[in-house]
Amino acid sequence: MSDVCDITSVSELVVREVRESLPAEDTVQRLAESFRALSDPTRLKILLALAERELCVCNLATALRMSQSAISHHLRTLRSLRLVRFRREGRMVYYSLADEHIVELLRTGVEHAREP
Amino acid sequence: MSDVCDITSVSELVVREVRESLPAEDTVQRLAESFRALSDPTRLKILLALAERELCVCNLATALRMSQSAISHHLRTLRSLRLVRFRREGRMVYYSLADEHIVELLRTGVEHAREP
DNA sequence: CACTCATATGAGCAATTGCTCATACAATAA
DNA sequence: TTATTGTATGAGCAATTGCTCATATGAGTG
């Protein structure tokens, strides 16, 4: 607040430019929420699995060696963020990725993670 | 474990295929860590700001209206994940994005966040 | 040297997260 | 109907997170 380094006109200009360049607050919030969904290893595995194929909850649970409850809770989170969609078929519920954006985010991330 | 839905041969095959399609555990962990860095609104703003230009800590703090300490702690996190780099110039430390991967992740994310 | 200023960091805390357990709900079968 | 099975969800908890405050470090100044 009273830092001398901030009251020079150059810094003031820089600060203003940075502020103006940032997306709107709610955009940042939504973006952070989406990334948060991808920030948990279990949720990430769920999404990577769904990137391969549509899956029911019980197969997801078995494949990831997690409890059905844990998977279901995570799917709830992913659903509320509209990252996955689902359809009922009898007693089973099949989940899949919501759109291509998530696929691309995953792909971009995996590419980065593979490097040194 | 004893769910009937998992002991059919079809499900067993599906489960095996999904398990084989998933990246190695440590790859998933690193990927999740990177996404976690992007999952906090303040860190996200720091990265978005650095995507515009190199910035010193105090200008970052002023631009984001956060304490110098908070920003510094976040930069430590980002540094340890090698998402940012820094250089000293006198008393100031200037931070910038580490490479193009983060830029692309941010860009992909922002594109997604702009939609309905 | 002492002093200032930009930055870094440890401690402590309220808030959040990710799991388990128990239970509820939904769809089919007997 | 009741029983069974796949899924969803609330409560509760240990662990983690993101901040503040105080203090340390490091670099320039007098």
GROMACS .gro file of C-alpha atoms (C1' of nucleotides) in nm:
model
  292
    1MET     CA    1   0.000   0.000   0.000
    2SER     CA    2   0.268   0.249   0.101
    3ASP     CA    3   0.548   0.073  -0.084
    4VAL     CA    4   0.765   0.323  -0.263
    5CYS     CA    5   0.810   0.079  -0.551
    6ASP     CA    6   0.445   0.124  -0.643
    7ILE     CA    7   0.415   0.498  -0.657
    8THR     CA    8   0.640   0.561  -0.951
    9SER     CA    9   0.448   0.651  -1.263
   10VAL     CA   10   0.600   0.356  -1.450
   11SER     CA   11   0.475   0.108  -1.193
   12GLU     CA   12   0.136   0.276  -1.187
   13LEU     CA   13   0.109   0.232  -1.561
   14VAL     CA   14   0.221  -0.130  -1.546
   15VAL     CA   15  -0.028  -0.204  -1.270
   16ARG     CA   16  -0.310  -0.045  -1.464
   17GLU     CA   17  -0.222  -0.238  -1.779
   18VAL     CA   18  -0.207  -0.566  -1.591
   19ARG     CA   19  -0.541  -0.502  -1.424
   20GLU     CA   20  -0.702  -0.424  -1.755
   21SER     CA   21  -0.556  -0.730  -1.920
   22LEU     CA   22  -0.704  -0.971  -1.666
   23PRO     CA   23  -1.033  -1.143  -1.749
   24ALA     CA   24  -1.342  -1.050  -1.549
   25GLU     CA   25  -1.351  -1.173  -1.192
   26ASP     CA   26  -1.625  -1.428  -1.254
   27THR     CA   27  -1.439  -1.562  -1.556
   28VAL     CA   28  -1.134  -1.617  -1.340
   29GLN     CA   29  -1.349  -1.786  -1.075
   30ARG     CA   30  -1.505  -2.024  -1.325
   31LEU     CA   31  -1.169  -2.097  -1.480
   32ALA     CA   32  -1.019  -2.174  -1.139
   33GLU     CA   33  -1.313  -2.404  -1.061
   34SER     CA   34  -1.257  -2.598  -1.382
   35PHE     CA   35  -0.889  -2.637  -1.310
   36ARG     CA   36  -0.972  -2.741  -0.954
   37ALA     CA   37  -1.178  -3.025  -1.092
   38LEU     CA   38  -0.865  -3.144  -1.272
   39SER     CA   39  -0.639  -3.095  -0.971
   40ASP     CA   40  -0.730  -3.412  -0.783
   41PRO     CA   41  -0.557  -3.734  -0.896
   42THR     CA   42  -0.873  -3.941  -0.862
   43ARG     CA   43  -1.088  -3.696  -1.058
   44LEU     CA   44  -0.815  -3.668  -1.317
   45LYS     CA   45  -0.815  -4.046  -1.360
   46ILE     CA   46  -1.192  -4.045  -1.392
   47LEU     CA   47  -1.169  -3.788  -1.670
   48LEU     CA   48  -0.880  -3.964  -1.843
   49ALA     CA   49  -1.076  -4.288  -1.830
   50LEU     CA   50  -1.386  -4.119  -1.971
   51ALA     CA   51  -1.170  -3.971  -2.246
   52GLU     CA   52  -1.121  -4.332  -2.360
   53ARG     CA   53  -1.481  -4.440  -2.341
   54GLU     CA   54  -1.817  -4.399  -2.175
   55LEU     CA   55  -1.824  -4.584  -1.840
   56CYS     CA   56  -2.069  -4.678  -1.567
   57VAL     CA   57  -1.997  -4.587  -1.207
   58CYS     CA   58  -1.918  -4.940  -1.097
   59ASN     CA   59  -1.666  -5.000  -1.375
   60LEU     CA   60  -1.503  -4.668  -1.298
   61ALA     CA   61  -1.481  -4.764  -0.931
   62THR     CA   62  -1.330  -5.102  -1.012
   63ALA     CA   63  -1.086  -4.968  -1.270
   64LEU     CA   64  -0.957  -4.701  -1.032
   65ARG     CA   65  -0.974  -4.928  -0.726
   66MET     CA   66  -1.180  -4.674  -0.537
   67SER     CA   67  -1.505  -4.709  -0.345
   68GLN     CA   68  -1.829  -4.654  -0.533
   69SER     CA   69  -1.912  -4.376  -0.290
   70ALA     CA   70  -1.590  -4.188  -0.351
   71ILE     CA   71  -1.633  -4.212  -0.728
   72SER     CA   72  -1.994  -4.103  -0.704
   73HIS     CA   73  -1.904  -3.798  -0.498
   74HIS     CA   74  -1.639  -3.700  -0.752
   75LEU     CA   75  -1.882  -3.747  -1.039
   76ARG     CA   76  -2.122  -3.516  -0.860
   77THR     CA   77  -1.851  -3.251  -0.852
   78LEU     CA   78  -1.769  -3.302  -1.219
   79ARG     CA   79  -2.137  -3.295  -1.309
   80SER     CA   80  -2.196  -2.967  -1.129
   81LEU     CA   81  -1.909  -2.818  -1.327
   82ARG     CA   82  -2.058  -2.958  -1.648
   83LEU     CA   83  -1.740  -3.145  -1.728
   84VAL     CA   84  -1.922  -3.477  -1.768
   85ARG     CA   85  -2.264  -3.587  -1.882
   86PHE     CA   86  -2.452  -3.903  -1.805
   87ARG     CA   87  -2.736  -4.122  -1.924
   88ARG     CA   88  -2.934  -4.388  -1.744
   89GLU     CA   89  -2.969  -4.734  -1.886
   90GLY     CA   90  -3.165  -4.956  -1.650
   91ARG     CA   91  -2.996  -4.946  -1.313
   92MET     CA   92  -2.666  -4.832  -1.456
   93VAL     CA   93  -2.563  -4.472  -1.513
   94TYR     CA   94  -2.310  -4.415  -1.789
   95TYR     CA   95  -2.083  -4.113  -1.776
   96SER     CA   96  -1.886  -3.947  -2.053
   97LEU     CA   97  -1.698  -3.623  -2.107
   98ALA     CA   98  -1.921  -3.322  -2.167
   99ASP     CA   99  -1.741  -3.174  -2.468
  100GLU     CA  100  -1.419  -3.133  -2.660
  101HIS     CA  101  -1.286  -2.856  -2.439
  102ILE     CA  102  -1.211  -3.095  -2.155
  103VAL     CA  103  -1.050  -3.337  -2.396
  104GLU     CA  104  -0.822  -3.061  -2.514
  105LEU     CA  105  -0.738  -2.948  -2.162
  106LEU     CA  106  -0.648  -3.303  -2.070
  107ARG     CA  107  -0.441  -3.349  -2.382
  108THR     CA  108  -0.254  -3.023  -2.333
  109GLY     CA  109  -0.188  -3.115  -1.971
  110VAL     CA  110  -0.068  -3.466  -2.044
  111GLU     CA  111   0.170  -3.336  -2.308
  112HIS     CA  112   0.318  -3.099  -2.055
  113ALA     CA  113   0.340  -3.366  -1.784
  114ARG     CA  114   0.536  -3.601  -2.009
  115GLU     CA  115   0.830  -3.360  -2.036
  116PRO     CA  116   1.132  -3.337  -1.797
  117MET     CA  117  -1.547  -5.582  -0.476
  118SER     CA  118  -1.835  -5.829  -0.474
  119ASP     CA  119  -2.054  -5.628  -0.710
  120VAL     CA  120  -2.213  -5.849  -0.968
  121CYS     CA  121  -2.178  -5.573  -1.227
  122ASP     CA  122  -1.802  -5.619  -1.222
  123ILE     CA  123  -1.769  -5.992  -1.263
  124THR     CA  124  -1.908  -6.021  -1.611
  125SER     CA  125  -1.640  -6.085  -1.867
  126VAL     CA  126  -1.738  -5.771  -2.058
  127SER     CA  127  -1.687  -5.552  -1.756
  128GLU     CA  128  -1.360  -5.723  -1.678
  129LEU     CA  129  -1.239  -5.645  -2.026
  130VAL     CA  130  -1.353  -5.285  -2.005
  131VAL     CA  131  -1.186  -5.242  -1.669
  132ARG     CA  132  -0.861  -5.386  -1.798
  133GLU     CA  133  -0.865  -5.163  -2.104
  134VAL     CA  134  -0.931  -4.854  -1.896
  135ARG     CA  135  -0.651  -4.939  -1.655
  136GLU     CA  136  -0.409  -4.987  -1.939
  137SER     CA  137  -0.511  -4.664  -2.106
  138LEU     CA  138  -0.436  -4.452  -1.800
  139PRO     CA  139  -0.098  -4.276  -1.779
  140ALA     CA  140   0.150  -4.392  -1.516
  141GLU     CA  141   0.064  -4.303  -1.158
  142ASP     CA  142   0.344  -4.048  -1.121
  143THR     CA  143   0.241  -3.883  -1.447
  144VAL     CA  144  -0.111  -3.843  -1.312
  145GLN     CA  145   0.027  -3.705  -0.987
  146ARG     CA  146   0.241  -3.446  -1.163
  147LEU     CA  147  -0.044  -3.354  -1.391
  148ALA     CA  148  -0.278  -3.307  -1.096
  149GLU     CA  149  -0.017  -3.091  -0.923
  150SER     CA  150   0.010  -2.866  -1.227
  151PHE     CA  151  -0.365  -2.827  -1.248
  152ARG     CA  152  -0.378  -2.760  -0.874
  153ALA     CA  153  -0.147  -2.466  -0.928
  154LEU     CA  154  -0.404  -2.326  -1.170
  155SER     CA  155  -0.700  -2.401  -0.944
  156ASP     CA  156  -0.666  -2.105  -0.711
  157PRO     CA  157  -0.807  -1.772  -0.833
  158THR     CA  158  -0.515  -1.572  -0.698
  159ARG     CA  159  -0.253  -1.801  -0.854
  160LEU     CA  160  -0.449  -1.800  -1.175
  161LYS     CA  161  -0.445  -1.420  -1.183
  162ILE     CA  162  -0.073  -1.422  -1.116
  163LEU     CA  163  -0.018  -1.651  -1.414
  164LEU     CA  164  -0.255  -1.457  -1.637
  165ALA     CA  165  -0.074  -1.137  -1.545
  166LEU     CA  166   0.264  -1.296  -1.616
  167ALA     CA  167   0.128  -1.414  -1.949
  168GLU     CA  168   0.104  -1.044  -2.036
  169ARG     CA  169   0.444  -0.940  -1.918
  170GLU     CA  170   0.728  -1.001  -1.674
  171LEU     CA  171   0.647  -0.849  -1.335
  172CYS     CA  172   0.810  -0.784  -1.001
  173VAL     CA  173   0.648  -0.907  -0.681
  174CYS     CA  174   0.538  -0.566  -0.564
  175ASN     CA  175   0.366  -0.478  -0.890
  176LEU     CA  176   0.192  -0.815  -0.888
  177ALA     CA  177   0.074  -0.753  -0.532
  178THR     CA  178  -0.056  -0.408  -0.616
  179ALA     CA  179  -0.223  -0.515  -0.940
  180LEU     CA  180  -0.405  -0.802  -0.768
  181ARG     CA  181  -0.470  -0.606  -0.448
  182MET     CA  182  -0.315  -0.878  -0.236
  183SER     CA  183  -0.052  -0.864   0.035
  184GLN     CA  184   0.311  -0.902  -0.068
  185SER     CA  185   0.332  -1.203   0.161
  186ALA     CA  186   0.040  -1.383   0.001
  187ILE     CA  187   0.180  -1.324  -0.348
  188SER     CA  188   0.523  -1.435  -0.241
  189HIS     CA  189   0.388  -1.759  -0.097
  190HIS     CA  190   0.201  -1.830  -0.418
  191LEU     CA  191   0.508  -1.759  -0.626
  192ARG     CA  192   0.698  -2.007  -0.413
  193THR     CA  193   0.437  -2.271  -0.502
  194LEU     CA  194   0.453  -2.183  -0.870
  195ARG     CA  195   0.831  -2.185  -0.862
  196SER     CA  196   0.848  -2.529  -0.703
  197LEU     CA  197   0.623  -2.658  -0.983
  198ARG     CA  198   0.849  -2.488  -1.239
  199LEU     CA  199   0.558  -2.290  -1.381
  200VAL     CA  200   0.740  -1.958  -1.341
  201ARG     CA  201   1.096  -1.843  -1.352
  202PHE     CA  202   1.255  -1.536  -1.200
  203ARG     CA  203   1.555  -1.310  -1.222
  204ARG     CA  204   1.696  -1.063  -0.976
  205GLU     CA  205   1.759  -0.705  -1.071
  206GLY     CA  206   1.886  -0.507  -0.777
  207ARG     CA  207   1.636  -0.544  -0.496
  208MET     CA  208   1.356  -0.646  -0.726
  209VAL     CA  209   1.277  -0.998  -0.839
  210TYR     CA  210   1.104  -1.027  -1.174
  211TYR     CA  211   0.885  -1.327  -1.247
  212SER     CA  212   0.771  -1.465  -1.580
  213LEU     CA  213   0.608  -1.781  -1.712
  214ALA     CA  214   0.844  -2.076  -1.739
  215ASP     CA  215   0.751  -2.191  -2.088
  216GLU     CA  216   0.491  -2.211  -2.363
  217HIS     CA  217   0.308  -2.507  -2.211
  218ILE     CA  218   0.158  -2.295  -1.935
  219VAL     CA  219   0.063  -2.030  -2.184
  220GLU     CA  220  -0.124  -2.290  -2.384
  221LEU     CA  221  -0.294  -2.436  -2.078
  222LEU     CA  222  -0.410  -2.089  -1.979
  223ARG     CA  223  -0.528  -2.012  -2.329
  224THR     CA  224  -0.718  -2.338  -2.360
  225GLY     CA  225  -0.877  -2.281  -2.021
  226VAL     CA  226  -0.978  -1.923  -2.089
  227GLU     CA  227  -1.138  -2.024  -2.417
  228HIS     CA  228  -1.343  -2.283  -2.232
  229ALA     CA  229  -1.439  -2.042  -1.954
  230ARG     CA  230  -1.574  -1.787  -2.200
  231GLU     CA  231  -1.847  -2.018  -2.325
  232PRO     CA  232  -2.194  -2.067  -2.173
  233DC     C1'  233   2.888   0.015   0.955
  234DA     C1'  234   2.364   0.105   1.011
  235DC     C1'  235   1.939   0.180   0.760
  236DT     C1'  236   1.593   0.107   0.406
  237DC     C1'  237   1.330  -0.151   0.103
  238DA     C1'  238   1.193  -0.565  -0.187
  239DT     C1'  239   1.128  -1.020  -0.113
  240DA     C1'  240   1.109  -1.478   0.134
  241DT     C1'  241   0.949  -1.771   0.486
  242DG     C1'  242   0.783  -2.000   0.932
  243DA     C1'  243   0.393  -2.029   1.254
  244DG     C1'  244  -0.071  -2.034   1.332
  245DC     C1'  245  -0.554  -2.019   1.200
  246DA     C1'  246  -1.012  -2.072   0.975
  247DA     C1'  247  -1.193  -2.273   0.574
  248DT     C1'  248  -1.198  -2.628   0.246
  249DT     C1'  249  -1.121  -3.096   0.070
  250DG     C1'  250  -1.148  -3.600  -0.002
  251DC     C1'  251  -1.239  -3.986   0.206
  252DT     C1'  252  -1.548  -4.344   0.484
  253DC     C1'  253  -1.968  -4.498   0.676
  254DA     C1'  254  -2.438  -4.528   0.682
  255DT     C1'  255  -2.832  -4.466   0.445
  256DA     C1'  256  -3.156  -4.314   0.079
  257DC     C1'  257  -3.311  -4.351  -0.387
  258DA     C1'  258  -3.410  -4.579  -0.831
  259DA     C1'  259  -3.488  -4.965  -1.137
  260DT     C1'  260  -3.552  -5.444  -1.205
  261DA     C1'  261  -3.684  -5.919  -1.058
  262DA     C1'  262  -3.944  -6.260  -0.799
  263DT     C1'  263  -4.539  -5.639  -0.255
  264DT     C1'  264  -4.045  -5.741  -0.107
  265DA     C1'  265  -3.572  -5.821  -0.228
  266DT     C1'  266  -3.175  -5.703  -0.484
  267DT     C1'  267  -2.858  -5.416  -0.711
  268DG     C1'  268  -2.645  -4.983  -0.897
  269DT     C1'  269  -2.612  -4.523  -0.779
  270DA     C1'  270  -2.653  -4.086  -0.492
  271DT     C1'  271  -2.592  -3.829  -0.083
  272DG     C1'  272  -2.553  -3.643   0.409
  273DA     C1'  273  -2.261  -3.650   0.823
  274DG     C1'  274  -1.831  -3.658   1.018
  275DC     C1'  275  -1.331  -3.672   1.018
  276DA     C1'  276  -0.829  -3.605   0.927
  277DA     C1'  277  -0.553  -3.370   0.608
  278DT     C1'  278  -0.467  -2.987   0.327
  279DT     C1'  279  -0.499  -2.503   0.182
  280DG     C1'  280  -0.463  -1.994   0.167
  281DC     C1'  281  -0.437  -1.631   0.427
  282DT     C1'  282  -0.218  -1.304   0.807
  283DC     C1'  283   0.135  -1.171   1.116
  284DA     C1'  284   0.590  -1.146   1.249
  285DT     C1'  285   1.036  -1.198   1.123
  286DA     C1'  286   1.437  -1.317   0.831
  287DT     C1'  287   1.718  -1.249   0.423
  288DG     C1'  288   1.941  -0.996   0.064
  289DA     C1'  289   2.072  -0.587  -0.194
  290DG     C1'  290   2.142  -0.114  -0.237
  291DT     C1'  291   2.227   0.359   0.016
  292DG     C1'  292   2.441   0.691   0.321
   0.00000   0.00000   0.00000
